[in-house]
Structure formats: structure tokens, C-alpha cells
């Protein structure tokens, strides 16, 4: 786990700290294998640092332009970086880099030509790297472009030869081989598209793609959606209050875990105060199993399910405190 510029290793058994190490900037995101944790760092120094998961010793570091996301791990390490000033430009200026997991050496670079705010974190399957932005791109293992679909999106996941792309307001399935569209689902309100609703990152398992939908116009489209991976037909929808932000789902052992944050009625020195909650739904029909609410100044992260535990970070906004919660997967 990481917060501000510190990376901490926490024991799953009792939550005690195993080790911690301070980086030279703020943490953009991190990813880990059993042996190594790879940390994307921003600030005065920008790049990727690799630490041993055993004791936190530094294995290597590679200075790069500003990383946008946590690295994606496959045989190599894939990182999206942006050039200075790109955030203020109508066209994203940056690259997809392939790094050696052994020593951080840059293997190849693919330069983006995308409009808007830039690409998603990469997803990798069968040696191909997929990225969503103003276009959806497939990049070969040597850094050359395989295909491009002009119908872009926010985030994506790859499973069983299909790329699932979230967009506003729904989900699209593309062939992983050539980028052709297999189906498209658009969330609707009273028979018309919920145009200002935004889908979260998808989770795909057992023939179903799940995602959360945040309805920024508060028209009634907010909820968790479950679609058939075959044709995009609705399997179920669990609606939520229209004034909540819905997080990305995690699915394990026939249970879907996610989080939501609503906006409280009073202001604070940090702006609008959020009231967060974590919930579990039956993955088969969307019925709620349990929910954990908290104070009105709390927000939760996306959840991780591992070793029978549901892990989530909790930020108390007004108090400025940050905690990791470990919940039992079965009953929580």
C-alpha cells in the first residue's frame, strides 16, 4: 500500500507493518508480484522504483516522464507516461513504455496520438497491450500498432479474446484480434441514453461483465450493472441513489464487492464532504448481502479480494486520517 510518498507493507494476518520506505515524491500507483513491488512516482523526481517485497530494499529505479497510472505487470512492465504540459493540451502528449522487470531498462516506446485527457492504464493479454482513450489501441509485443478502434472509452479489461471498454454511458465489447465491435450497451433513463453517466472499470467473470455507473445529472441511472459477455444483454441492475459516485467492482466466489460515495449537505474546508460505504451484492442476481456505512466525511477506495479477505482503504477527509480495513470475505 502507499499514501503520499511512503510505501508500506502490511501483514494480512493482523495488519501490523512489515516495512516502510519513503520515495522521493508522491505515489501515483503501485503493482506487485510475490517478489517485487513496482511504484510509479510523481513530483520533483518521476519514474518507476522497484522494491523487494521481503524487506523493502530498492532493486532498481528508472527515471521517466510523469507516469499516469500504476504499472501493468506481464512478462514486461507497461507504463503510460505524459510529457510536461500535456494536461493543459487538447491532444495528449505521451507514450506507452515497455520496461524490463529485471532492471527497468526501456525495451520500446509507442508514442500516442490521442485527443483529450489521455489513455487508460494498459491491459495485457497474450502478448498484446490494450489501451483506451479517444481511440482504443492494441499494441504488439514489439511496440508496433496492431489495430485501432475510433470509438474510444475510459477504461478496459480483456478476457477470453474480448476487450471490454467502459464509456459514457455504458460498455462496449471489441474483438481482441482486430478491434471490431461485437456489441454495445447504452444505459438509458426513460428510454433515452443517460448521456452524462460514466461507467467504471469493468470486472469480467463467468460469462458476465460487471461495472458501476455514476449518473452526474442525477437522472436515475446510477447503479451496478451486470451484462452477458455474449451479447451485452442485461442480466440484472441494482440501482443506487442518484447522488452517489459508484466505484469499480471486484468479484470473487460469487460475490460482488464495491463502494459508493454520496455528497453530504454541508461544506467543509476541503469542499463537498463525501459519505462513503462499502457493499457486497450477490453476483448472480444483484441482491445486497451487506453494507458498511461510515461518517459523512469518509470515502473508500476500490476493493481487493485476496486470501479470504476484502481489503479497502478508508480516508476520513476532515480528520485527514487514512486506514486499511480487512473484512472477512464470507460475512464481513
Tab-separated table of N, CA, C and O in Angstrom, residues 216-322:
chain	number	residue	atom	x	y	z
A	216	UNK	N	-24.042	11.670	-13.351
A	216	UNK	CA	-23.693	13.020	-12.919
A	216	UNK	C	-24.845	14.007	-13.042
A	216	UNK	O	-24.852	15.047	-12.387
A	217	UNK	N	-25.849	13.708	-13.875
A	217	UNK	CA	-27.029	14.571	-13.951
A	217	UNK	C	-28.112	14.145	-12.967
A	217	UNK	O	-29.180	14.767	-12.909
A	218	UNK	N	-27.844	13.062	-12.210
A	218	UNK	CA	-28.776	12.581	-11.190
A	218	UNK	C	-30.155	12.299	-11.771
A	218	UNK	O	-31.186	12.700	-11.234
A	219	UNK	N	-30.149	11.563	-12.885
A	219	UNK	CA	-31.407	11.252	-13.560
A	219	UNK	C	-31.949	9.869	-13.210
A	219	UNK	O	-33.028	9.499	-13.674
A	220	UNK	N	-31.205	9.094	-12.420
A	220	UNK	CA	-31.707	7.787	-12.041
A	220	UNK	C	-31.005	6.611	-12.672
A	220	UNK	O	-31.506	5.483	-12.596
A	221	UNK	N	-29.851	6.839	-13.295
A	221	UNK	CA	-29.137	5.737	-13.948
A	221	UNK	C	-28.062	5.122	-13.071
A	221	UNK	O	-27.462	4.105	-13.452
A	222	UNK	N	-27.780	5.695	-11.893
A	222	UNK	CA	-26.692	5.203	-11.051
A	222	UNK	C	-26.978	3.794	-10.555
A	222	UNK	O	-28.112	3.469	-10.177
A	223	UNK	N	-25.947	2.937	-10.569
A	223	UNK	CA	-26.135	1.587	-10.070
A	223	UNK	C	-24.999	0.673	-10.464
A	223	UNK	O	-24.014	1.098	-11.068
A	224	UNK	N	-25.131	-0.588	-10.089
A	224	UNK	CA	-24.241	-1.654	-10.536
A	224	UNK	C	-24.957	-2.432	-11.631
A	224	UNK	O	-26.115	-2.829	-11.471
A	225	UNK	N	-24.266	-2.667	-12.740
A	225	UNK	CA	-24.846	-3.319	-13.908
A	225	UNK	C	-24.124	-4.642	-14.165
A	225	UNK	O	-22.892	-4.727	-14.029
A	226	UNK	N	-24.887	-5.665	-14.537
A	226	UNK	CA	-24.347	-6.961	-14.926
A	226	UNK	C	-24.883	-7.306	-16.317
A	226	UNK	O	-26.097	-7.350	-16.521
A	227	UNK	N	-23.961	-7.521	-17.262
A	227	UNK	CA	-24.334	-7.805	-18.649
A	227	UNK	C	-23.766	-9.147	-19.079
A	227	UNK	O	-22.699	-9.570	-18.615
A	228	UNK	N	-24.441	-9.808	-20.003
A	228	UNK	CA	-23.916	-11.025	-20.607
A	228	UNK	C	-22.711	-10.683	-21.485
A	228	UNK	O	-22.764	-9.741	-22.287
A	229	UNK	N	-21.626	-11.450	-21.350
A	229	UNK	CA	-20.470	-11.212	-22.212
A	229	UNK	C	-20.746	-11.660	-23.647
A	229	UNK	O	-20.049	-11.241	-24.565
A	230	UNK	N	-21.767	-12.465	-23.853
A	230	UNK	CA	-22.066	-12.981	-25.189
A	230	UNK	C	-22.657	-11.913	-26.090
A	230	UNK	O	-22.216	-11.725	-27.235
A	231	UNK	N	-23.670	-11.181	-25.570
A	231	UNK	CA	-24.370	-10.225	-26.436
A	231	UNK	C	-24.644	-8.880	-25.757
A	231	UNK	O	-25.303	-8.013	-26.345
A	232	UNK	N	-24.186	-8.691	-24.525
A	232	UNK	CA	-24.402	-7.411	-23.842
A	232	UNK	C	-25.777	-7.235	-23.249
A	232	UNK	O	-26.112	-6.134	-22.792
A	233	UNK	N	-26.570	-8.293	-23.232
A	233	UNK	CA	-27.918	-8.168	-22.665
A	233	UNK	C	-27.845	-8.024	-21.151
A	233	UNK	O	-26.929	-8.534	-20.501
A	234	UNK	N	-28.837	-7.328	-20.588
A	234	UNK	CA	-28.871	-7.106	-19.146
A	234	UNK	C	-29.171	-8.410	-18.414
A	234	UNK	O	-30.133	-9.110	-18.734
A	235	UNK	N	-28.353	-8.728	-17.409
A	235	UNK	CA	-28.649	-9.841	-16.518
A	235	UNK	C	-29.335	-9.321	-15.256
A	235	UNK	O	-30.276	-9.918	-14.774
A	236	UNK	N	-28.846	-8.211	-14.734
A	236	UNK	CA	-29.529	-7.512	-13.650
A	236	UNK	C	-28.926	-6.120	-13.469
A	236	UNK	O	-27.818	-5.851	-13.935
A	237	UNK	N	-29.689	-5.259	-12.819
A	237	UNK	CA	-29.234	-3.916	-12.448
A	237	UNK	C	-29.647	-3.685	-11.000
A	237	UNK	O	-30.808	-3.901	-10.635
A	238	UNK	N	-28.707	-3.260	-10.167
A	238	UNK	CA	-29.024	-2.853	-8.802
A	238	UNK	C	-28.905	-1.340	-8.740
A	238	UNK	O	-27.792	-0.799	-8.808
A	239	UNK	N	-30.027	-0.609	-8.667
A	239	UNK	CA	-29.969	0.855	-8.690
A	239	UNK	C	-29.491	1.430	-7.357
A	239	UNK	O	-29.651	0.816	-6.299
A	240	UNK	N	-28.915	2.621	-7.435
A	240	UNK	CA	-28.484	3.367	-6.257
A	240	UNK	C	-29.070	4.761	-6.314
A	240	UNK	O	-29.575	5.208	-7.360
A	241	UNK	N	-28.997	5.465	-5.182
A	241	UNK	CA	-29.439	6.855	-5.165
A	241	UNK	C	-28.726	7.633	-6.262
A	241	UNK	O	-27.556	7.381	-6.578
A	242	UNK	N	-29.411	8.607	-6.821
A	242	UNK	CA	-28.866	9.322	-7.971
A	242	UNK	C	-27.697	10.229	-7.618
A	242	UNK	O	-26.982	10.691	-8.506
A	243	UNK	N	-27.479	10.496	-6.320
A	243	UNK	CA	-26.416	11.423	-5.945
A	243	UNK	C	-25.196	10.709	-5.386
A	243	UNK	O	-24.536	11.195	-4.477
A	244	UNK	N	-24.884	9.526	-5.919
A	244	UNK	CA	-23.706	8.808	-5.448
A	244	UNK	C	-22.753	8.515	-6.601
A	244	UNK	O	-23.169	8.382	-7.767
A	245	UNK	N	-21.489	8.433	-6.259
A	245	UNK	CA	-20.452	8.005	-7.185
A	245	UNK	C	-20.209	6.519	-6.938
A	245	UNK	O	-19.998	6.100	-5.802
A	246	UNK	N	-20.254	5.708	-7.987
A	246	UNK	CA	-20.142	4.256	-7.859
A	246	UNK	C	-18.739	3.820	-8.255
A	246	UNK	O	-18.243	4.185	-9.326
A	247	UNK	N	-18.087	3.016	-7.403
A	247	UNK	CA	-16.733	2.558	-7.677
A	247	UNK	C	-16.699	1.327	-8.568
A	247	UNK	O	-17.723	0.727	-8.899
A	248	UNK	N	-15.476	0.933	-8.939
A	248	UNK	CA	-15.288	-0.258	-9.763
A	248	UNK	C	-15.510	-1.509	-8.921
A	248	UNK	O	-15.095	-1.567	-7.767
A	249	UNK	N	-16.160	-2.526	-9.468
A	249	UNK	CA	-16.442	-3.741	-8.699
A	249	UNK	C	-15.267	-4.717	-8.692
A	249	UNK	O	-14.414	-4.708	-9.587
A	250	UNK	N	-15.242	-5.552	-7.667
A	250	UNK	CA	-14.368	-6.725	-7.616
A	250	UNK	C	-15.262	-7.924	-7.342
A	250	UNK	O	-16.173	-7.844	-6.512
A	251	UNK	N	-15.023	-9.038	-8.030
A	251	UNK	CA	-15.888	-10.210	-7.910
A	251	UNK	C	-15.060	-11.413	-7.501
A	251	UNK	O	-14.007	-11.692	-8.092
A	252	UNK	N	-15.527	-12.130	-6.463
A	252	UNK	CA	-14.852	-13.339	-6.001
A	252	UNK	C	-15.867	-14.256	-5.336
A	252	UNK	O	-16.715	-13.792	-4.561
A	253	UNK	N	-15.796	-15.541	-5.662
A	253	UNK	CA	-16.649	-16.553	-5.022
A	253	UNK	C	-18.121	-16.161	-5.056
A	253	UNK	O	-18.830	-16.219	-4.046
A	254	UNK	N	-18.578	-15.719	-6.233
A	254	UNK	CA	-19.986	-15.408	-6.493
A	254	UNK	C	-20.498	-14.184	-5.729
A	254	UNK	O	-21.708	-14.017	-5.556
A	255	UNK	N	-19.584	-13.340	-5.258
A	255	UNK	CA	-19.968	-12.109	-4.571
A	255	UNK	C	-19.282	-10.927	-5.241
A	255	UNK	O	-18.095	-10.997	-5.587
A	256	UNK	N	-20.043	-9.852	-5.437
A	256	UNK	CA	-19.505	-8.616	-5.991
A	256	UNK	C	-19.309	-7.624	-4.850
A	256	UNK	O	-20.219	-7.394	-4.052
A	257	UNK	N	-18.127	-7.018	-4.792
A	257	UNK	CA	-17.802	-6.020	-3.781
A	257	UNK	C	-17.522	-4.688	-4.476
A	257	UNK	O	-16.838	-4.632	-5.506
A	258	UNK	N	-18.056	-3.611	-3.924
A	258	UNK	CA	-17.766	-2.293	-4.471
A	258	UNK	C	-18.008	-1.242	-3.390
A	258	UNK	O	-18.227	-1.572	-2.221
A	259	UNK	N	-17.983	0.009	-3.793
A	259	UNK	CA	-18.168	1.098	-2.834
A	259	UNK	C	-18.887	2.244	-3.521
A	259	UNK	O	-18.915	2.342	-4.755
A	260	UNK	N	-19.486	3.104	-2.721
A	260	UNK	CA	-20.191	4.271	-3.238
A	260	UNK	C	-19.937	5.444	-2.310
A	260	UNK	O	-19.643	5.274	-1.129
A	261	UNK	N	-20.023	6.635	-2.853
A	261	UNK	CA	-19.849	7.843	-2.045
A	261	UNK	C	-20.901	8.852	-2.455
A	261	UNK	O	-21.012	9.216	-3.620
A	262	UNK	N	-21.701	9.289	-1.493
A	262	UNK	CA	-22.687	10.329	-1.743
A	262	UNK	C	-22.176	11.665	-1.253
A	262	UNK	O	-21.192	11.751	-0.519
A	263	UNK	N	-22.843	12.715	-1.631
A	263	UNK	CA	-22.405	14.053	-1.248
A	263	UNK	C	-23.268	14.574	-0.114
A	263	UNK	O	-24.486	14.626	-0.197
A	264	UNK	N	-22.609	14.953	0.992
A	264	UNK	CA	-23.314	15.445	2.173
A	264	UNK	C	-23.839	16.848	1.942
A	264	UNK	O	-23.503	17.511	0.962
A	265	UNK	N	-24.673	17.298	2.861
A	265	UNK	CA	-25.361	18.572	2.689
A	265	UNK	C	-24.614	19.758	3.284
A	265	UNK	O	-25.093	20.880	3.234
A	266	UNK	N	-23.428	19.508	3.864
A	266	UNK	CA	-22.716	20.621	4.473
A	266	UNK	C	-21.315	20.740	3.881
A	266	UNK	O	-20.693	19.757	3.522
A	267	UNK	N	-20.799	21.986	3.770
A	267	UNK	CA	-19.471	22.187	3.189
A	267	UNK	C	-18.378	21.996	4.231
A	267	UNK	O	-18.635	21.985	5.427
A	268	UNK	N	-17.172	21.847	3.790
A	268	UNK	CA	-16.016	21.769	4.672
A	268	UNK	C	-14.887	22.573	4.063
A	268	UNK	O	-14.992	23.086	2.947
A	269	UNK	N	-13.780	22.666	4.794
A	269	UNK	CA	-12.640	23.412	4.282
A	269	UNK	C	-12.047	22.733	3.058
A	269	UNK	O	-11.317	23.352	2.304
A	270	UNK	N	-12.366	21.457	2.838
A	270	UNK	CA	-11.853	20.739	1.679
A	270	UNK	C	-12.890	20.632	0.572
A	270	UNK	O	-12.703	19.888	-0.381
A	271	UNK	N	-13.994	21.325	0.695
A	271	UNK	CA	-15.027	21.244	-0.326
A	271	UNK	C	-16.172	20.364	0.121
A	271	UNK	O	-16.402	20.180	1.306
A	272	UNK	N	-16.908	19.825	-0.836
A	272	UNK	CA	-18.051	18.981	-0.509
A	272	UNK	C	-17.584	17.727	0.216
A	272	UNK	O	-16.631	17.077	-0.182
A	273	UNK	N	-18.244	17.368	1.277
A	273	UNK	CA	-17.858	16.232	2.098
A	273	UNK	C	-18.596	14.986	1.623
A	273	UNK	O	-19.805	15.026	1.395
A	274	UNK	N	-17.883	13.868	1.479
A	274	UNK	CA	-18.471	12.654	0.973
A	274	UNK	C	-18.811	11.690	2.102
A	274	UNK	O	-18.111	11.612	3.102
A	275	UNK	N	-19.892	10.945	1.927
A	275	UNK	CA	-20.288	9.908	2.878
A	275	UNK	C	-20.154	8.567	2.178
A	275	UNK	O	-20.922	8.255	1.272
A	276	UNK	N	-19.164	7.797	2.566
A	276	UNK	CA	-18.852	6.577	1.838
A	276	UNK	C	-19.430	5.340	2.475
A	276	UNK	O	-19.761	5.309	3.661
A	277	UNK	N	-19.567	4.288	1.669
A	277	UNK	CA	-19.986	2.998	2.170
A	277	UNK	C	-19.439	1.895	1.263
A	277	UNK	O	-19.204	2.104	0.068
A	278	UNK	N	-19.223	0.745	1.844
A	278	UNK	CA	-18.777	-0.444	1.135
A	278	UNK	C	-19.927	-1.442	1.149
A	278	UNK	O	-20.642	-1.555	2.150
A	279	UNK	N	-20.122	-2.170	0.050
A	279	UNK	CA	-21.245	-3.098	-0.002
A	279	UNK	C	-20.871	-4.361	-0.757
A	279	UNK	O	-19.894	-4.392	-1.524
A	280	UNK	N	-21.650	-5.415	-0.512
A	280	UNK	CA	-21.497	-6.688	-1.207
A	280	UNK	C	-22.838	-7.082	-1.806
A	280	UNK	O	-23.877	-6.990	-1.142
A	281	UNK	N	-22.818	-7.519	-3.064
A	281	UNK	CA	-24.016	-7.980	-3.757
A	281	UNK	C	-23.815	-9.422	-4.201
A	281	UNK	O	-22.688	-9.854	-4.482
A	282	UNK	N	-24.905	-10.152	-4.306
A	282	UNK	CA	-24.859	-11.479	-4.896
A	282	UNK	C	-24.570	-11.320	-6.389
A	282	UNK	O	-25.299	-10.617	-7.103
A	283	UNK	N	-23.493	-11.943	-6.871
A	283	UNK	CA	-23.104	-11.767	-8.270
A	283	UNK	C	-24.112	-12.354	-9.241
A	283	UNK	O	-24.168	-11.961	-10.405
A	284	UNK	N	-24.959	-13.278	-8.774
A	284	UNK	CA	-25.918	-13.921	-9.663
A	284	UNK	C	-27.141	-13.070	-9.934
A	284	UNK	O	-27.699	-13.089	-11.041
A	285	UNK	N	-27.598	-12.302	-8.928
A	285	UNK	CA	-28.844	-11.554	-9.102
A	285	UNK	C	-28.795	-10.108	-8.617
A	285	UNK	O	-29.774	-9.372	-8.757
A	286	UNK	N	-27.680	-9.672	-8.014
A	286	UNK	CA	-27.553	-8.280	-7.588
A	286	UNK	C	-28.167	-7.961	-6.245
A	286	UNK	O	-28.131	-6.792	-5.822
A	287	UNK	N	-28.729	-8.955	-5.560
A	287	UNK	CA	-29.300	-8.685	-4.240
A	287	UNK	C	-28.197	-8.350	-3.239
A	287	UNK	O	-27.123	-8.948	-3.257
A	288	UNK	N	-28.482	-7.391	-2.367
A	288	UNK	CA	-27.474	-6.952	-1.410
A	288	UNK	C	-27.281	-7.981	-0.303
A	288	UNK	O	-28.240	-8.493	0.269
A	289	UNK	N	-26.032	-8.276	0.002
A	289	UNK	CA	-25.696	-9.182	1.106
A	289	UNK	C	-25.400	-8.392	2.381
A	289	UNK	O	-25.826	-8.769	3.449
A	290	UNK	N	-24.612	-7.325	2.247
A	290	UNK	CA	-24.330	-6.479	3.405
A	290	UNK	C	-23.825	-5.122	2.944
A	290	UNK	O	-23.472	-4.935	1.780
A	291	UNK	N	-23.808	-4.196	3.870
A	291	UNK	CA	-23.311	-2.842	3.601
A	291	UNK	C	-22.682	-2.292	4.872
A	291	UNK	O	-23.183	-2.508	5.972
A	292	UNK	N	-21.573	-1.602	4.723
A	292	UNK	CA	-20.907	-0.927	5.831
A	292	UNK	C	-20.867	0.555	5.523
A	292	UNK	O	-20.251	0.979	4.542
A	293	UNK	N	-21.551	1.363	6.328
A	293	UNK	CA	-21.515	2.807	6.173
A	293	UNK	C	-20.546	3.414	7.162
A	293	UNK	O	-20.018	2.750	8.040
A	294	UNK	N	-20.297	4.714	7.019
A	294	UNK	CA	-19.392	5.381	7.934
A	294	UNK	C	-19.792	6.837	8.042
A	294	UNK	O	-20.816	7.258	7.525
A	295	UNK	N	-18.965	7.613	8.736
A	295	UNK	CA	-19.268	9.029	8.949
A	295	UNK	C	-19.370	9.760	7.617
A	295	UNK	O	-18.893	9.299	6.584
A	296	UNK	N	-19.971	10.932	7.673
A	296	UNK	CA	-20.255	11.656	6.441
A	296	UNK	C	-19.026	12.292	5.801
A	296	UNK	O	-19.137	12.900	4.750
A	297	UNK	N	-17.874	12.151	6.450
A	297	UNK	CA	-16.669	12.714	5.849
A	297	UNK	C	-15.709	11.620	5.387
A	297	UNK	O	-14.509	11.795	5.336
A	298	UNK	N	-16.263	10.469	5.004
A	298	UNK	CA	-15.431	9.295	4.704
A	298	UNK	C	-15.630	8.847	3.266
A	298	UNK	O	-16.743	8.856	2.746
A	299	UNK	N	-14.532	8.436	2.632
A	299	UNK	CA	-14.627	7.792	1.324
A	299	UNK	C	-13.733	6.556	1.313
A	299	UNK	O	-12.713	6.501	2.020
A	300	UNK	N	-14.139	5.563	0.518
A	300	UNK	CA	-13.423	4.303	0.436
A	300	UNK	C	-12.811	4.151	-0.951
A	300	UNK	O	-13.279	4.737	-1.934
A	301	UNK	N	-11.779	3.316	-1.031
A	301	UNK	CA	-11.131	3.012	-2.298
A	301	UNK	C	-11.832	1.858	-2.990
A	301	UNK	O	-12.731	1.216	-2.421
A	302	UNK	N	-11.399	1.549	-4.232
A	302	UNK	CA	-11.792	0.286	-4.844
A	302	UNK	C	-11.246	-0.859	-3.998
A	302	UNK	O	-10.220	-0.727	-3.320
A	303	UNK	N	-11.929	-2.009	-4.041
A	303	UNK	CA	-11.618	-3.107	-3.127
A	303	UNK	C	-10.737	-4.169	-3.795
A	303	UNK	O	-10.769	-4.348	-5.009
A	304	UNK	N	-9.971	-4.861	-2.953
A	304	UNK	CA	-9.164	-6.002	-3.378
A	304	UNK	C	-9.602	-7.215	-2.563
A	304	UNK	O	-9.749	-7.120	-1.345
A	305	UNK	N	-9.814	-8.342	-3.243
A	305	UNK	CA	-10.190	-9.578	-2.555
A	305	UNK	C	-9.047	-10.564	-2.701
A	305	UNK	O	-8.631	-10.898	-3.822
A	306	UNK	N	-8.509	-11.035	-1.567
A	306	UNK	CA	-7.378	-11.959	-1.597
A	306	UNK	C	-7.336	-12.764	-0.308
A	306	UNK	O	-7.623	-12.243	0.774
A	307	UNK	N	-7.006	-14.033	-0.429
A	307	UNK	CA	-6.806	-14.907	0.738
A	307	UNK	C	-7.968	-14.846	1.722
A	307	UNK	O	-7.772	-14.821	2.940
A	308	UNK	N	-9.192	-14.785	1.210
A	308	UNK	CA	-10.359	-14.782	2.070
A	308	UNK	C	-10.664	-13.462	2.731
A	308	UNK	O	-11.551	-13.374	3.590
A	309	UNK	N	-9.954	-12.395	2.348
A	309	UNK	CA	-10.161	-11.074	2.929
A	309	UNK	C	-10.577	-10.073	1.857
A	309	UNK	O	-10.170	-10.175	0.694
A	310	UNK	N	-11.397	-9.108	2.258
A	310	UNK	CA	-11.751	-7.975	1.417
A	310	UNK	C	-10.996	-6.773	1.977
A	310	UNK	O	-11.216	-6.363	3.118
A	311	UNK	N	-10.090	-6.212	1.183
A	311	UNK	CA	-9.237	-5.118	1.628
A	311	UNK	C	-9.708	-3.815	1.008
A	311	UNK	O	-9.994	-3.747	-0.193
A	312	UNK	N	-9.791	-2.768	1.821
A	312	UNK	CA	-10.232	-1.463	1.343
A	312	UNK	C	-9.563	-0.385	2.188
A	312	UNK	O	-9.356	-0.560	3.391
A	313	UNK	N	-9.196	0.717	1.565
A	313	UNK	CA	-8.651	1.843	2.323
A	313	UNK	C	-9.764	2.841	2.607
A	313	UNK	O	-10.686	3.014	1.807
A	314	UNK	N	-9.671	3.487	3.764
A	314	UNK	CA	-10.678	4.447	4.208
A	314	UNK	C	-10.004	5.772	4.524
A	314	UNK	O	-9.071	5.831	5.318
A	315	UNK	N	-10.476	6.819	3.886
A	315	UNK	CA	-9.956	8.161	4.127
A	315	UNK	C	-11.006	8.986	4.854
A	315	UNK	O	-12.125	9.147	4.358
A	316	UNK	N	-10.673	9.472	6.047
A	316	UNK	CA	-11.526	10.412	6.763
A	316	UNK	C	-11.082	11.821	6.366
A	316	UNK	O	-10.009	12.276	6.759
A	317	UNK	N	-11.910	12.476	5.569
A	317	UNK	CA	-11.485	13.692	4.886
A	317	UNK	C	-11.198	14.819	5.865
A	317	UNK	O	-10.143	15.463	5.803
A	318	UNK	N	-12.106	15.100	6.777
A	318	UNK	CA	-11.920	16.219	7.693
A	318	UNK	C	-10.773	15.961	8.669
A	318	UNK	O	-9.973	16.853	8.954
A	319	UNK	N	-10.682	14.724	9.170
A	319	UNK	CA	-9.621	14.401	10.129
A	319	UNK	C	-8.273	14.210	9.452
A	319	UNK	O	-7.228	14.307	10.103
A	320	UNK	N	-8.289	13.932	8.158
A	320	UNK	CA	-7.046	13.707	7.447
A	320	UNK	C	-6.379	12.387	7.793
A	320	UNK	O	-5.164	12.239	7.676
A	321	UNK	N	-7.156	11.401	8.230
A	321	UNK	CA	-6.603	10.098	8.602
A	321	UNK	C	-6.883	9.067	7.514
A	321	UNK	O	-7.871	9.154	6.788
A	322	UNK	N	-5.990	8.077	7.438
A	322	UNK	CA	-6.045	7.059	6.386
A	322	UNK	C	-5.862	5.698	7.041
A	322	UNK	O	-4.942	5.504	7.833
